[in-house]
PDB file of C-alpha atoms in Angstrom:
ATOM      1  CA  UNK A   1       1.175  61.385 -31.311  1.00  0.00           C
ATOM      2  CA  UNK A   2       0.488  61.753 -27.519  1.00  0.00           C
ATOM      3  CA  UNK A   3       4.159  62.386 -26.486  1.00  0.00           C
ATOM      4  CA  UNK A   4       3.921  60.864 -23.099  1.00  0.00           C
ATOM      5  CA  UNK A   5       7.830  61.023 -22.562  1.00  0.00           C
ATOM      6  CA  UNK A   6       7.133  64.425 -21.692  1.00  0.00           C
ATOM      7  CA  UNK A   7       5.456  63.187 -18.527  1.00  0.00           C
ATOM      8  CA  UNK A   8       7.263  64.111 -15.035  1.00  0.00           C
ATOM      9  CA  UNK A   9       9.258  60.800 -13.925  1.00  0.00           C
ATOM     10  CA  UNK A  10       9.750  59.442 -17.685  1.00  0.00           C
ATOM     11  CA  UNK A  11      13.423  58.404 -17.681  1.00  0.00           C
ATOM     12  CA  UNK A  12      14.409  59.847 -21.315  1.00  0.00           C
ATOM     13  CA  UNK A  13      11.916  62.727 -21.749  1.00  0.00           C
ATOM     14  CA  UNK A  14      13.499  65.054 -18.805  1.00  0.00           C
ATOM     15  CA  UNK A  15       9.976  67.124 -19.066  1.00  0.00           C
ATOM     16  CA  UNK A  16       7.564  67.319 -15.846  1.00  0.00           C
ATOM     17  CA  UNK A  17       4.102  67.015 -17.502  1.00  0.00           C
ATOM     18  CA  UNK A  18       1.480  65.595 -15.145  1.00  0.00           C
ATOM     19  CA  UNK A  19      -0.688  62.859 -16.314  1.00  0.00           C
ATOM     20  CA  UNK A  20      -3.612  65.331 -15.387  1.00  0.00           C
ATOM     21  CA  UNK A  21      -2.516  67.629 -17.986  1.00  0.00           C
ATOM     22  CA  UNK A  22      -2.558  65.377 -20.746  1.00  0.00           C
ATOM     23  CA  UNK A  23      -6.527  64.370 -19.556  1.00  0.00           C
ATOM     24  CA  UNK A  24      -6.861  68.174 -19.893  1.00  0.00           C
ATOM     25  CA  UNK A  25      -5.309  68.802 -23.358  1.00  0.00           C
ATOM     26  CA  UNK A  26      -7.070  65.455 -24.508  1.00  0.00           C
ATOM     27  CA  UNK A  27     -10.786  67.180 -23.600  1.00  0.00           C
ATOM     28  CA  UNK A  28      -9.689  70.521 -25.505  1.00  0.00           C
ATOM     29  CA  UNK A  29      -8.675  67.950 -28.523  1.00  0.00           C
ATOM     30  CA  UNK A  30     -12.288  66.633 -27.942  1.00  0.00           C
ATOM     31  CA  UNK A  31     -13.716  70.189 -28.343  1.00  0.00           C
ATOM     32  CA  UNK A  32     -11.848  71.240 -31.401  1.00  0.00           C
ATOM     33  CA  UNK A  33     -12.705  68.036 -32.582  1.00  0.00           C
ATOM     34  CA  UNK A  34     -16.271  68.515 -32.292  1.00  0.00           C
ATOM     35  CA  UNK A  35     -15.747  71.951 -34.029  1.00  0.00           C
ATOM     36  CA  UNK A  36     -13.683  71.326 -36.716  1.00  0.00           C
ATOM     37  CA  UNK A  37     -13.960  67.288 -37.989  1.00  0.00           C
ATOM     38  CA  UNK A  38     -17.153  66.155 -36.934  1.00  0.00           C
ATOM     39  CA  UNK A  39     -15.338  64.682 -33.422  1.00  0.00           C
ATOM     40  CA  UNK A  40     -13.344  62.876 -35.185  1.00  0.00           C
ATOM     41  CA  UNK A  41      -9.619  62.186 -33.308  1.00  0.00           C
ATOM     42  CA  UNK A  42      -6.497  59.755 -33.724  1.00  0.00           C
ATOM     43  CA  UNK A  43      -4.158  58.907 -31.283  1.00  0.00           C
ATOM     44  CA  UNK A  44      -0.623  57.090 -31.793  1.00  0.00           C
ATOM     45  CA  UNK A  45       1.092  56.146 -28.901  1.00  0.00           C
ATOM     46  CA  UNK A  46       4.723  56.977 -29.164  1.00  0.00           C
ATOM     47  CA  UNK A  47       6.927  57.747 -26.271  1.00  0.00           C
ATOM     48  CA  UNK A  48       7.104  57.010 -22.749  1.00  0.00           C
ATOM     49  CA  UNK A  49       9.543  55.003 -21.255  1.00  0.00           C
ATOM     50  CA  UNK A  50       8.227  54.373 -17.840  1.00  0.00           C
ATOM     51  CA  UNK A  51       5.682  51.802 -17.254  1.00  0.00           C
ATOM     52  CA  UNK A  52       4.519  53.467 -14.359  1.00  0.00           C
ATOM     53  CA  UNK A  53       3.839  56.833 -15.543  1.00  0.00           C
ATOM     54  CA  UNK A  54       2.521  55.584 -18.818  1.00  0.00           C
ATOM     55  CA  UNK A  55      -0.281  53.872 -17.509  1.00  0.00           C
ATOM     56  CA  UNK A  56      -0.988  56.901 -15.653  1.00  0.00           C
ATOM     57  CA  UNK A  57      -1.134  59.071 -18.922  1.00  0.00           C
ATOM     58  CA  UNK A  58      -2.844  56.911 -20.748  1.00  0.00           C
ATOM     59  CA  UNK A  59      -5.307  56.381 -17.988  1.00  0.00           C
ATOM     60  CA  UNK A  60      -6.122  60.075 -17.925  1.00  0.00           C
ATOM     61  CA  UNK A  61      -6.683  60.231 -21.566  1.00  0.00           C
ATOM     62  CA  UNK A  62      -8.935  57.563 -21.593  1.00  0.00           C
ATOM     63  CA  UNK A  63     -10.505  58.911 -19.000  1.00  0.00           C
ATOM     64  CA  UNK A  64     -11.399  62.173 -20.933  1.00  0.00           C
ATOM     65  CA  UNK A  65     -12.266  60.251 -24.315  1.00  0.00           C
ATOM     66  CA  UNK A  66     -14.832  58.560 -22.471  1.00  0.00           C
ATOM     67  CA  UNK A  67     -15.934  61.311 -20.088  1.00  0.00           C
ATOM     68  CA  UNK A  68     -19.684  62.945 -21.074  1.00  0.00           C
ATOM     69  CA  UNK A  69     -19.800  65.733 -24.143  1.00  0.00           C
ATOM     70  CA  UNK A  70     -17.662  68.273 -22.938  1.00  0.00           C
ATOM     71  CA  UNK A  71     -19.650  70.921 -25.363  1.00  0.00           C
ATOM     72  CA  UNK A  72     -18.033  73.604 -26.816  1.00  0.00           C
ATOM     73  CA  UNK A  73     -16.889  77.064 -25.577  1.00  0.00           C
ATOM     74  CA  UNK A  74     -15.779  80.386 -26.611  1.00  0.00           C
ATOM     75  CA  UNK A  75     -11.979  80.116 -26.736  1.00  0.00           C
ATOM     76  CA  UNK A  76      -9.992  77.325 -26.352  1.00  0.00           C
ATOM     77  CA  UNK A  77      -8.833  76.314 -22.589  1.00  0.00           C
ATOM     78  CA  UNK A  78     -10.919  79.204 -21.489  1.00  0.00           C
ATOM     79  CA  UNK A  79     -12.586  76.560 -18.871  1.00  0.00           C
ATOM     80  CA  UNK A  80      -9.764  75.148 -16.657  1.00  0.00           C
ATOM     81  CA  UNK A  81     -10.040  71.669 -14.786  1.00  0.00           C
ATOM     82  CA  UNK A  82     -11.178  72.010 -11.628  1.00  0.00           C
ATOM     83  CA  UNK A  83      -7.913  70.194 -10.367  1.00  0.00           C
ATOM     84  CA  UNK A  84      -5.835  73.483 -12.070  1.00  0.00           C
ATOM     85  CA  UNK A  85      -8.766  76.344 -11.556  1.00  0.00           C
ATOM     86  CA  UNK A  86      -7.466  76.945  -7.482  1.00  0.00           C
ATOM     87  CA  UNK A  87      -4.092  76.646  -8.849  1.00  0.00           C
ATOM     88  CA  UNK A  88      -4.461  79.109 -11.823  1.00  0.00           C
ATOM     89  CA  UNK A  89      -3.388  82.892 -11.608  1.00  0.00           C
ATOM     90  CA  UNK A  90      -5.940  85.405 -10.988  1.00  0.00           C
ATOM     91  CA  UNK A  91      -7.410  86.901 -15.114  1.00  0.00           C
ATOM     92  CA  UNK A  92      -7.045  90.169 -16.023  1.00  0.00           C
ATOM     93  CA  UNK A  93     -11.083  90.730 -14.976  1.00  0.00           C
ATOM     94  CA  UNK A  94     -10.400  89.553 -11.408  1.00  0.00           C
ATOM     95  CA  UNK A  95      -7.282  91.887 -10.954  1.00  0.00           C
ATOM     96  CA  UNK A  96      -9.539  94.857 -12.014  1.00  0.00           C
ATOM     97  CA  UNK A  97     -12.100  93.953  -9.797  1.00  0.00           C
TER      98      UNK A  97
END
């Protein structure tokens, strides 16, 4: 279920989640897909109340079902969207550094 009355301006949900970030959960979905059932995925559209930002979340989702392999990687989320890398705080490795 993709929960989009989470999304920010969704008159019932009351949550702030940006369309972006379902796009980015989406392409992690993709890679444990891949990983654990063959890429296989279902989605059921439930929620969101807002025409607006609906077509906005659904947009992005498409957007990363449709988007080029996104291969696999070590850990889960450990390759941000660009959109959220210059916004994410500095790792552990970096403070060190």
């Amino acid at each position: 279920s993709a929960g989009f009355d989470a999304a920010g301006g969704d008159p019932l949900g009351g949550c702030g989640v940006t369309p972006k970030l379902f796009g980015a959960l989406c392409t992690e979905l993709r890679r444990m897909a891949d990983e654990l059932c063959r890429g296989r995925l279902l989605f059921a559209l439930e929620g969101g109340y807002s025409m607006e930002v609906l077509r906005e979340c659904v947009g992005e989702l498409l957007q990363a079902l449709i988007a080029p392999d996104v291969g696999r990687s070590s850990e889960p989320f450990a390759v941000p969207p660009p959109w959220l890398a210059a916004a994410a705080p500095p790792t552990q490795a970096s403070r060190a550094a």
